[in-house]
XYZ file of C-alpha atoms in Angstrom:
665
model
C -33.860 26.327 142.633
C -31.097 25.601 145.102
C -27.490 26.681 145.013
C -24.985 24.119 143.816
C -23.494 22.169 146.710
C -19.877 21.117 147.079
C -20.778 17.419 147.051
C -23.390 17.525 144.294
C -20.831 16.048 141.929
C -21.105 12.766 143.848
C -24.431 12.300 142.038
C -23.140 13.075 138.542
C -23.022 10.344 135.908
C -20.344 10.119 133.237
C -20.535 8.366 129.837
C -17.835 6.636 127.798
C -16.891 3.786 125.417
C -19.672 4.046 122.833
C -19.938 0.981 120.575
C -22.581 0.124 117.966
C -23.616 -3.510 117.518
C -22.619 -5.156 114.197
C -26.097 -4.445 112.771
C -26.306 -0.901 114.165
C -29.515 -1.599 116.079
C -27.990 -1.211 119.528
C -25.423 1.091 121.095
C -23.534 -0.198 124.114
C -21.812 2.298 126.396
C -20.431 2.617 129.908
C -22.007 4.760 132.612
C -19.848 5.694 135.584
C -21.017 6.969 138.952
C -19.410 7.586 142.301
C -19.815 5.367 145.343
C -19.177 7.644 148.301
C -19.355 4.845 150.891
C -16.726 2.741 149.129
C -14.890 5.873 147.918
C -14.657 4.604 144.335
C -16.295 4.699 140.892
C -18.769 2.123 139.612
C -18.944 1.381 135.896
C -21.881 -0.395 134.244
C -22.882 -1.190 130.671
C -26.037 0.355 129.246
C -27.829 -0.166 125.943
C -29.636 2.235 123.646
C -31.955 0.646 121.089
C -31.792 2.800 117.987
C -34.756 1.517 115.955
C -37.310 1.780 118.742
C -35.627 4.299 121.027
C -35.243 2.664 124.396
C -32.638 2.881 127.126
C -31.847 0.050 129.515
C -29.146 -1.003 131.927
C -27.457 -4.261 130.941
C -25.006 -4.949 133.793
C -25.214 -4.149 137.492
C -22.074 -5.439 139.195
C -20.144 -2.183 138.889
C -16.777 -3.009 137.305
C -17.793 -3.471 133.665
C -15.995 -1.054 131.373
C -14.020 -3.209 128.911
C -16.267 -4.873 126.329
C -16.647 -5.929 122.688
C -19.510 -7.222 120.526
C -19.412 -10.953 119.658
C -22.439 -10.707 117.371
C -25.471 -8.464 117.015
C -27.002 -9.777 120.248
C -24.056 -10.754 122.443
C -21.554 -8.681 124.377
C -18.313 -9.870 125.920
C -17.141 -7.872 128.940
C -14.511 -8.034 131.659
C -15.527 -8.369 135.296
C -14.484 -9.980 138.578
C -17.755 -11.561 139.648
C -16.841 -14.130 142.244
C -14.913 -13.988 145.474
C -12.327 -16.532 144.364
C -11.248 -14.414 141.378
C -11.119 -11.253 143.478
C -8.921 -12.978 146.053
C -6.615 -14.228 143.307
C -6.164 -10.688 142.034
C -5.699 -9.293 145.551
C -3.084 -11.979 146.118
C -1.031 -10.704 143.208
C -2.229 -12.700 140.204
C -2.528 -10.947 136.862
C -5.862 -11.910 135.342
C -8.806 -10.555 133.386
C -12.003 -12.615 133.471
C -14.502 -12.268 130.638
C -18.238 -12.904 130.617
C -20.721 -12.923 127.782
C -24.315 -11.758 127.973
C -27.252 -11.732 125.586
C -28.705 -8.246 125.298
C -32.237 -9.649 125.144
C -32.036 -11.025 128.668
C -30.511 -13.714 130.820
C -27.585 -14.013 133.176
C -24.006 -13.308 132.207
C -21.982 -16.476 131.678
C -18.279 -16.858 132.340
C -16.501 -17.184 128.981
C -12.748 -17.325 129.634
C -9.907 -15.648 131.458
C -6.634 -14.189 130.234
C -3.641 -14.266 132.618
C -2.817 -10.612 131.923
C -4.267 -7.199 132.747
C -6.218 -6.504 129.541
C -6.656 -2.861 128.537
C -8.630 -3.176 125.286
C -10.131 -6.116 123.381
C -11.806 -6.567 119.985
C -13.424 -9.628 118.450
C -12.140 -10.743 115.040
C -14.332 -13.817 114.523
C -14.011 -17.598 114.910
C -13.606 -17.181 118.661
C -10.444 -15.127 118.243
C -9.653 -11.752 119.766
C -7.072 -8.995 119.456
C -6.194 -7.321 122.733
C -3.635 -5.134 124.459
C -2.416 -5.887 127.960
C 0.319 -4.896 130.359
C 3.371 -7.099 129.926
C 5.795 -7.365 132.849
C 8.867 -9.551 132.276
C 9.089 -10.131 136.024
C 5.705 -11.882 136.105
C 5.516 -15.407 134.649
C 2.387 -17.047 133.248
C 0.953 -18.413 136.479
C -1.679 -20.392 134.570
C 1.092 -22.782 133.499
C 2.167 -23.508 137.077
C 0.725 -26.007 139.509
C -0.793 -24.641 142.696
C 2.329 -25.154 144.815
C 4.565 -23.398 142.280
C 2.086 -20.547 141.954
C 1.832 -19.974 145.693
C 5.602 -20.034 146.071
C 6.033 -17.435 143.326
C 3.305 -15.216 144.829
C 5.006 -15.450 148.228
C 8.313 -14.277 146.770
C 6.565 -11.547 144.774
C 5.109 -10.104 147.987
C 8.601 -9.858 149.447
C 9.815 -8.041 146.336
C 7.170 -5.332 146.780
C 9.510 -3.639 149.230
C 11.959 -2.931 146.400
C 11.954 -1.117 143.079
C 14.836 -1.665 140.666
C 14.904 0.652 137.659
C 17.233 0.926 134.688
C 15.313 2.906 132.076
C 13.479 6.208 131.648
C 10.697 6.760 132.161
C 10.627 4.275 135.029
C 7.261 5.420 136.333
C 4.111 6.868 134.803
C 1.392 9.025 136.257
C -1.598 6.853 137.124
C 0.311 3.622 136.471
C 3.032 3.644 139.117
C 6.435 2.112 138.442
C 6.614 0.957 134.830
C 10.218 -0.129 134.422
C 10.373 -2.740 131.615
C 6.575 -2.905 131.505
C 4.957 -2.467 128.090
C 1.476 -2.336 126.618
C 1.788 -5.372 124.387
C -0.432 -6.576 121.514
C -1.743 -10.152 121.484
C -4.158 -12.552 119.795
C -6.253 -14.828 122.002
C -7.740 -18.013 120.532
C -10.633 -19.182 122.687
C -10.742 -22.512 120.831
C -7.318 -23.537 122.088
C -6.944 -21.069 125.007
C -3.674 -19.890 123.485
C -2.164 -16.423 123.500
C 0.062 -15.230 120.663
C 2.080 -12.032 121.186
C 2.281 -9.850 118.077
C 4.766 -7.333 119.467
C 7.957 -7.941 121.389
C 8.758 -7.288 125.021
C 10.186 -3.795 124.407
C 7.287 -2.368 122.377
C 4.500 -0.149 123.676
C 1.364 -0.286 121.534
C -0.460 3.037 121.506
C -3.301 2.380 119.030
C -4.709 -0.441 116.920
C -7.497 -0.844 114.359
C -8.886 -3.747 112.327
C -10.031 -3.696 108.706
C -13.734 -4.374 107.866
C -13.272 -8.043 106.903
C -11.196 -8.624 110.046
C -8.213 -10.031 108.198
C -5.695 -7.234 108.819
C -4.543 -5.129 111.707
C -2.866 -1.731 111.920
C -1.074 -0.599 115.022
C 1.036 2.309 116.205
C 3.853 1.534 118.605
C 6.940 2.889 120.296
C 9.813 0.465 120.836
C 12.559 1.462 123.234
C 15.246 0.140 125.511
C 16.791 2.248 128.292
C 15.312 5.581 127.093
C 11.995 6.273 125.405
C 12.090 8.778 122.555
C 9.061 10.699 121.317
C 8.399 8.948 118.044
C 6.383 5.976 116.841
C 6.097 3.379 114.104
C 3.215 2.137 111.984
C 2.809 -1.607 111.401
C 0.534 -3.855 109.341
C -0.264 -7.384 110.529
C -2.156 -10.040 108.575
C -3.892 -12.699 110.667
C -3.839 -15.529 108.131
C -0.087 -15.747 107.642
C 0.939 -13.919 110.841
C 3.027 -11.541 108.747
C 4.209 -8.279 110.314
C 5.197 -5.378 108.036
C 6.655 -2.067 109.133
C 5.006 0.811 107.253
C 6.779 3.751 108.921
C 7.230 6.300 106.151
C 9.571 8.775 107.817
C 12.214 8.677 110.511
C 11.209 10.364 113.768
C 7.519 10.675 113.110
C 4.735 10.621 115.687
C 1.670 8.719 114.447
C -1.565 9.500 116.297
C -4.176 7.325 114.531
C -4.252 4.918 111.571
C -7.204 3.174 109.891
C -8.010 1.190 106.758
C -9.910 3.328 104.250
C -11.071 1.195 101.314
C -7.863 -0.302 99.873
C -5.648 2.408 101.386
C -4.569 3.522 104.849
C -5.381 6.909 106.304
C -3.314 8.138 109.198
C -2.626 11.339 111.085
C 0.665 12.392 112.568
C 3.468 14.925 112.734
C 7.199 15.203 112.150
C 7.627 17.714 115.036
C 10.308 19.662 113.159
C 8.833 23.128 113.433
C 6.659 23.078 116.558
C 7.989 20.199 118.639
C 5.993 17.511 120.394
C 2.843 19.663 120.644
C 2.681 20.178 116.878
C -0.726 19.621 115.293
C -0.980 16.541 113.041
C -1.812 16.373 109.355
C -3.710 13.623 107.514
C -1.996 11.297 105.052
C -2.977 8.516 102.659
C -0.671 5.506 102.416
C -0.848 2.889 99.672
C 0.343 -0.358 101.317
C 1.152 -1.913 97.929
C 3.431 0.821 96.582
C 4.360 2.211 100.028
C 3.785 5.738 98.698
C 2.494 8.396 101.069
C 0.812 11.703 100.319
C -0.388 14.522 102.542
C -4.106 15.181 102.009
C -4.477 18.105 104.450
C -1.434 20.358 103.972
C -3.242 23.277 105.601
C -4.957 21.443 108.451
C -3.861 23.159 111.670
C -5.861 21.767 114.573
C -5.238 19.087 117.168
C -6.877 15.697 116.869
C -8.700 15.546 120.175
C -11.190 17.148 122.489
C -9.117 19.519 124.612
C -12.011 21.439 126.221
C -11.449 21.338 129.972
C -13.977 20.060 132.489
C -13.799 18.320 135.850
C -16.880 16.258 134.969
C -15.680 13.358 132.840
C -14.631 9.779 133.549
C -13.687 6.853 131.327
C -12.221 6.657 127.830
C -13.813 7.742 124.566
C -12.786 7.236 120.950
C -11.561 10.221 118.952
C -11.724 8.634 115.481
C -13.374 5.834 113.501
C -13.804 4.694 109.903
C -17.293 4.246 108.490
C -17.787 3.729 104.773
C -15.661 6.107 102.722
C -14.876 8.518 105.560
C -12.817 8.841 108.681
C -14.766 10.510 111.473
C -12.731 12.424 114.049
C -12.878 15.001 116.861
C -10.956 18.267 116.796
C -10.934 21.458 118.857
C -11.640 24.838 117.292
C -11.208 27.867 119.550
C -13.218 27.022 122.686
C -15.314 24.077 121.407
C -14.650 20.579 120.117
C -16.584 19.208 117.146
C -17.096 16.064 115.131
C -15.814 16.028 111.552
C -15.417 13.581 108.676
C -12.723 13.415 106.018
C -12.460 11.465 102.754
C -9.376 10.103 100.983
C -8.914 13.375 99.107
C -8.738 15.466 102.266
C -12.218 16.998 102.030
C -13.396 17.781 105.554
C -17.010 18.304 106.639
C -17.992 19.601 110.061
C -20.867 17.574 111.520
C -21.576 19.342 114.822
C -21.986 23.091 115.079
C -23.109 23.883 118.619
C -20.708 25.245 121.227
C -19.521 22.869 123.911
C -17.600 19.637 123.631
C -17.852 16.358 121.777
C -16.238 13.929 124.199
C -16.600 10.722 122.191
C -18.768 9.063 119.547
C -19.611 6.069 117.409
C -20.990 5.881 113.883
C -22.823 3.211 111.895
C -23.768 4.107 108.323
C -26.035 7.161 108.662
C -26.325 6.912 112.461
C -24.086 9.052 114.640
C -24.310 9.140 118.417
C -21.915 11.208 120.489
C -21.193 12.089 124.096
C -21.654 15.813 124.399
C -21.615 18.625 126.928
C -24.166 21.221 125.879
C -25.922 24.255 127.400
C -24.507 23.911 130.929
C -25.480 20.240 131.015
C -23.276 17.371 132.066
C -22.469 14.578 129.633
C -25.414 13.118 127.704
C -25.838 11.163 124.481
C -26.897 13.041 121.348
C -27.677 12.114 117.776
C -26.665 14.399 114.924
C -27.953 14.454 111.357
C -27.473 17.249 108.852
C -25.859 19.347 111.626
C -28.967 19.074 113.839
C -28.578 17.545 117.266
C -31.064 15.722 119.464
C -30.499 14.751 123.076
C -31.407 11.111 123.730
C -30.344 10.497 127.347
C -31.132 12.459 130.474
C -28.905 10.952 133.146
C -28.008 14.345 134.617
C -31.054 16.443 133.763
C -31.793 17.026 137.443
C -28.806 19.359 137.660
C -30.164 22.071 135.340
C -33.671 21.670 136.782
C -32.795 21.774 140.475
C -29.679 23.937 140.751
C -29.202 27.641 140.127
C -26.327 27.680 137.643
C -24.553 30.671 136.138
C -23.795 30.488 132.412
C -20.324 31.680 131.368
C -20.375 34.955 129.412
C -17.759 35.237 126.682
C -15.975 38.433 125.726
C -12.960 39.243 123.579
C -10.141 41.673 124.268
C -6.833 42.772 122.798
C -3.541 41.739 124.329
C -0.792 44.326 124.578
C 0.656 43.174 121.232
C -2.730 43.414 119.497
C -3.704 39.723 119.475
C -7.416 39.047 119.890
C -8.027 36.786 122.868
C -11.177 35.356 124.434
C -12.212 35.133 128.051
C -15.239 34.350 130.183
C -16.883 35.534 133.339
C -19.202 33.522 135.557
C -21.272 35.772 137.771
C -22.285 34.778 141.285
C -25.434 32.664 141.399
C -27.488 35.382 143.148
C -25.945 38.240 141.214
C -26.757 41.826 142.198
C -25.254 44.487 139.927
C -25.154 46.946 142.829
C -22.729 44.812 144.841
C -18.988 44.303 144.711
C -17.798 40.708 144.532
C -14.521 38.887 145.135
C -13.119 37.085 142.103
C -11.168 33.895 141.358
C -9.032 33.657 138.233
C -8.784 30.009 137.119
C -5.910 28.994 134.776
C -6.106 25.806 132.727
C -3.449 23.118 132.432
C -1.654 21.867 129.388
C -0.774 24.460 128.356
C -2.231 23.131 125.099
C -5.833 22.753 126.212
C -8.723 25.218 126.273
C -11.484 26.541 128.436
C -14.930 26.738 126.889
C -18.599 27.009 127.710
C -19.101 23.599 129.311
C -20.094 22.745 132.857
C -17.234 22.971 135.347
C -18.183 21.899 138.864
C -15.561 23.843 140.792
C -16.311 27.079 138.936
C -20.066 26.707 139.423
C -19.567 25.943 143.102
C -17.478 29.081 143.578
C -20.207 31.079 141.825
C -22.736 29.593 144.253
C -20.460 30.749 147.089
C -20.629 34.347 145.867
C -17.497 34.578 143.705
C -16.995 35.955 140.241
C -15.023 33.340 138.286
C -12.747 34.459 135.437
C -10.957 32.299 132.883
C -9.285 32.737 129.509
C -7.271 30.994 126.784
C -3.864 32.704 126.628
C -1.079 31.998 124.139
C -0.101 28.347 124.477
C -3.724 27.191 124.359
C -5.171 24.789 121.811
C -7.807 25.449 119.153
C -6.140 28.252 117.187
C -3.296 26.569 115.357
C 0.386 25.901 115.846
C 1.589 29.495 115.957
C -0.835 30.408 118.740
C -0.031 27.300 120.773
C 3.740 27.527 120.415
C 5.233 29.066 123.547
C 8.404 26.978 123.571
C 11.116 28.967 125.263
C 8.579 31.624 126.314
C 6.946 30.247 129.476
C 6.168 33.090 131.871
C 6.445 35.797 129.214
C 3.731 36.228 126.583
C 1.388 33.811 128.372
C 1.762 35.720 131.646
C 1.155 39.008 129.834
C -1.993 37.594 128.222
C -3.347 36.583 131.630
C -2.642 39.968 133.178
C -4.182 41.732 130.149
C -7.236 39.527 130.601
C -7.592 40.520 134.259
C -7.223 44.191 133.306
C -9.870 43.860 130.592
C -12.276 42.109 132.981
C -11.836 44.787 135.665
C -12.455 47.535 133.140
C -15.536 45.821 131.730
C -17.136 44.573 134.959
C -17.233 47.220 137.676
C -18.787 44.824 140.204
C -15.470 42.941 140.565
C -13.579 44.018 143.684
C -9.987 44.278 142.457
C -8.777 44.264 146.063
C -10.280 40.812 146.640
C -8.978 38.654 143.824
C -7.560 35.141 144.006
C -5.793 32.991 141.453
C -5.560 29.242 141.010
C -4.660 26.609 138.451
C -3.372 23.069 138.060
C -0.401 21.551 136.216
C 0.610 24.295 133.744
C -1.964 26.415 135.596
C -0.087 25.542 138.794
C 3.178 26.625 137.182
C 1.560 29.905 136.182
C 0.125 30.422 139.677
C 3.621 29.941 141.102
C 4.977 32.342 138.490
C 2.317 34.948 139.216
C 2.968 35.156 142.951
C 6.649 35.859 142.204
C 5.838 38.607 139.695
C 2.841 40.528 141.036
C 1.083 41.271 144.324
C -2.301 42.027 142.751
C -3.880 38.813 144.074
C -4.768 38.568 147.733
C -4.650 34.747 147.774
C -3.454 31.922 145.553
C -3.947 28.170 145.306
C -1.309 26.273 143.345
C -2.293 22.743 142.322
C -0.100 19.885 140.977
C 2.332 22.603 140.036
C 5.826 23.118 138.632
C 8.367 25.130 140.592
C 11.712 24.233 139.099
C 12.267 23.078 135.522
C 15.627 21.570 136.452
C 14.128 19.264 139.075
C 11.153 18.506 136.841
C 13.540 17.401 134.089
C 15.075 14.734 136.291
C 12.172 13.486 138.404
C 8.953 13.170 136.381
C 7.627 10.691 133.850
C 7.710 13.197 130.973
C 10.328 15.590 132.340
C 13.399 14.685 130.319
C 11.679 15.118 126.950
C 8.982 17.676 127.810
C 11.328 20.164 129.454
C 13.863 20.011 126.632
C 11.130 20.409 124.012
C 9.222 23.202 125.729
C 12.219 25.235 126.891
C 14.704 24.351 124.155
C 17.212 23.640 126.892
C 18.566 20.943 129.204
C 20.302 21.274 132.606
C 23.637 20.884 130.794
C 23.393 23.058 127.694
C 21.454 25.978 129.222
C 20.803 25.629 132.918
C 20.447 29.391 133.217
C 17.437 29.407 130.885
C 15.663 26.649 132.794
C 16.290 28.507 136.047
C 15.095 31.808 134.557
C 11.744 30.204 133.652
C 11.411 28.530 137.062
C 9.010 30.109 139.592
C 11.394 28.973 142.337
C 13.869 31.643 141.181
C 11.379 34.375 142.122
C 9.822 32.747 145.206
C 11.651 35.108 147.552
C 9.664 37.976 146.023
C 6.281 36.403 146.761
C 3.984 38.085 149.249
C 0.715 36.323 148.365
C -0.674 33.785 150.883
C -0.621 30.528 148.941
C -2.099 27.086 149.430
C -0.386 24.180 147.662
C -2.407 21.109 146.682
C -0.430 18.061 145.548
C -0.697 14.260 145.398
C 2.042 11.931 146.568
C 1.726 9.688 143.479
C 1.731 12.530 140.969
C 4.569 11.472 138.695
C 3.696 14.067 136.037
C 4.509 16.991 138.351
C 6.157 15.323 141.304
C 5.535 16.311 144.919
C 8.980 17.927 145.187
C 7.674 20.791 143.032
C 5.091 21.819 145.635
C 7.514 21.200 148.500
C 10.074 23.603 147.004
C 7.571 26.439 146.686
C 5.982 25.754 150.063
C 9.399 25.726 151.763
C 10.399 28.945 149.998
C 7.296 30.812 151.135
C 7.486 29.498 154.687
C 11.223 30.372 154.813
C 10.354 33.920 153.771
C 7.536 34.164 156.350
C 4.645 34.177 153.866
C 1.411 32.546 154.989
C 1.256 29.177 153.273
C -0.049 25.642 153.622
C 0.629 22.362 151.806
C -2.080 19.683 151.580
C -0.833 16.311 150.326
C -3.318 13.737 149.068
C -2.027 10.223 149.639
C -2.660 7.611 146.997
C -3.693 10.176 144.391
C -1.967 11.266 141.208
C -2.040 14.111 138.683
C -5.741 13.432 137.979
C -6.962 14.224 141.505
C -9.395 16.937 140.418
C -10.811 14.838 137.546
C -10.569 11.198 138.557
C -9.510 11.145 142.203
C -11.388 9.216 144.861
C -14.766 10.893 145.535
C -14.024 11.854 149.150
C -10.638 13.230 148.172
C -12.219 15.391 145.494
C -14.627 16.860 148.033
C -11.766 17.534 150.452
C -9.698 19.173 147.714
C -12.449 21.614 146.754
C -13.197 22.283 150.423
C -9.543 23.175 151.132
C -9.364 25.524 148.146
C -12.639 27.264 148.902
C -11.842 27.737 152.590
C -8.465 29.246 151.670
C -10.108 31.786 149.379
C -12.832 32.489 151.932
C -10.158 33.251 154.527
C -8.502 35.943 152.409
C -11.182 37.190 150.015
C -14.272 37.445 152.191
């Protein structure tokens, strides 16, 4: 078996968007792979036949990732399949073109186009669809103009690209660019008349929608704001027949996460954020739409409603919840693994998956459950589960475990200095020899409310193949262990830093083959903040790599897409009511103490942790004559390490590894 190579990930395949056909006999899903030559990702629709297990590729063009079932044999999907449509989009037109295809064979046929950028679409029958799309008040409906009017508007629009005028916050969003006055709006499209009916207004962002089984009603969660977005949301009910919209919000300043029809009631999950802020775990509720009464059905539920297990080997979107029969199925994270569960209207929860790893997404039809999982050092594959027993049904990435020498993470527990039991992992070098001493890299996750677990992580496995010990842990602030464990508001750089240092001490005591004089540290986002914090508080690491980091909570407050609400929530302070606290928790305050050679990796379109954060730390270290380097990735955002352009991802990992090689080998 060969060692893992830095560019092996260019051959990985990623799975998303699972959707059963109306009769449950077929599962449609998207498969994504990297195109190194074009430096992009290709997405294609595949089918899995459930009755006579068979796997086949349905589309081949490469941009098919938005789709919905029209009937048990026909799929509708979005694609730009001819040069004329591609030129229209390149010229500035907003359009999404849909095709339909019979799963039993034949060519895809153009169905219709919508003059908006559609994000999600679902069929509701009688040639009608519910969809969300980006609404921009500055862009008119070009389909209603004649060609001369359209070309004149497009010409003026090109001139306006040199300017950005903003008057609200947030005015930009990581991965979406400038978003001033833009909203994710909810619509109905009638193919019979080619008409579009907006359900929500021009100031409302729709975050989630679901349709009842007979396709007569719609639930959606939204956030309406003008000038400043607050962290809260509303729940609405819409009936298609009479076009009636009813607000169901049961409590002022509540954050709804999901909502579905469950028999004649509504089940939703959300939080009031009173005790633990915006990162508070949700609880489940039942709402009677007739009486408008609401009751909590999981008063003691204390887990997040998502898969928060970190990996750099995912792409595309996956569902986290769905109704089937008398149950809501959902994903939640427990310690270092995510699992699939189901809950009934009385709050009884059953765990459906038991194995360690992650459940990244799923779909369910009666007694059939298929999920995207990461298991046993494997990349994403599809699995079935029945009576807690899993069976792998796809093998897109099987070559990896057969052809590469991988090192399985070994878990151990230790006690922090205040007696809390924590968990950590070690990945030994691929050609491990107990008689040798090895350099080590400590990798810190982002969030902070996410977790590390025992799933495949390309960068960690590559470092192991390069002869490094890789160490990682879940300190206070991490997900999977309840609100109290995750709540580090006002404590950044204190208990979490102590947990990380206690982890390193425990690893050095346990594993004598680690060379404590050749240790490096790295992390991204919150992990980048902590890397910046570490180099200002200890000299135990010989090298550091700080990625998409935070240096100064005051500048982050005023420059990033989440800064004004995230900083206040997480530090219980603003620049006006307690500037001293924000500065105390800022790594920039301690940058003059740093002696560790540090590489900074940042993207120029990272609006979650803006480039100025890396620049401040880089300037501070260079001013104080510490060896440092800043690598800026143009055209990338906060997701560089997970969804960046393929060549950029290779370059990123190359820069990091060469920096560690320079100082640790």
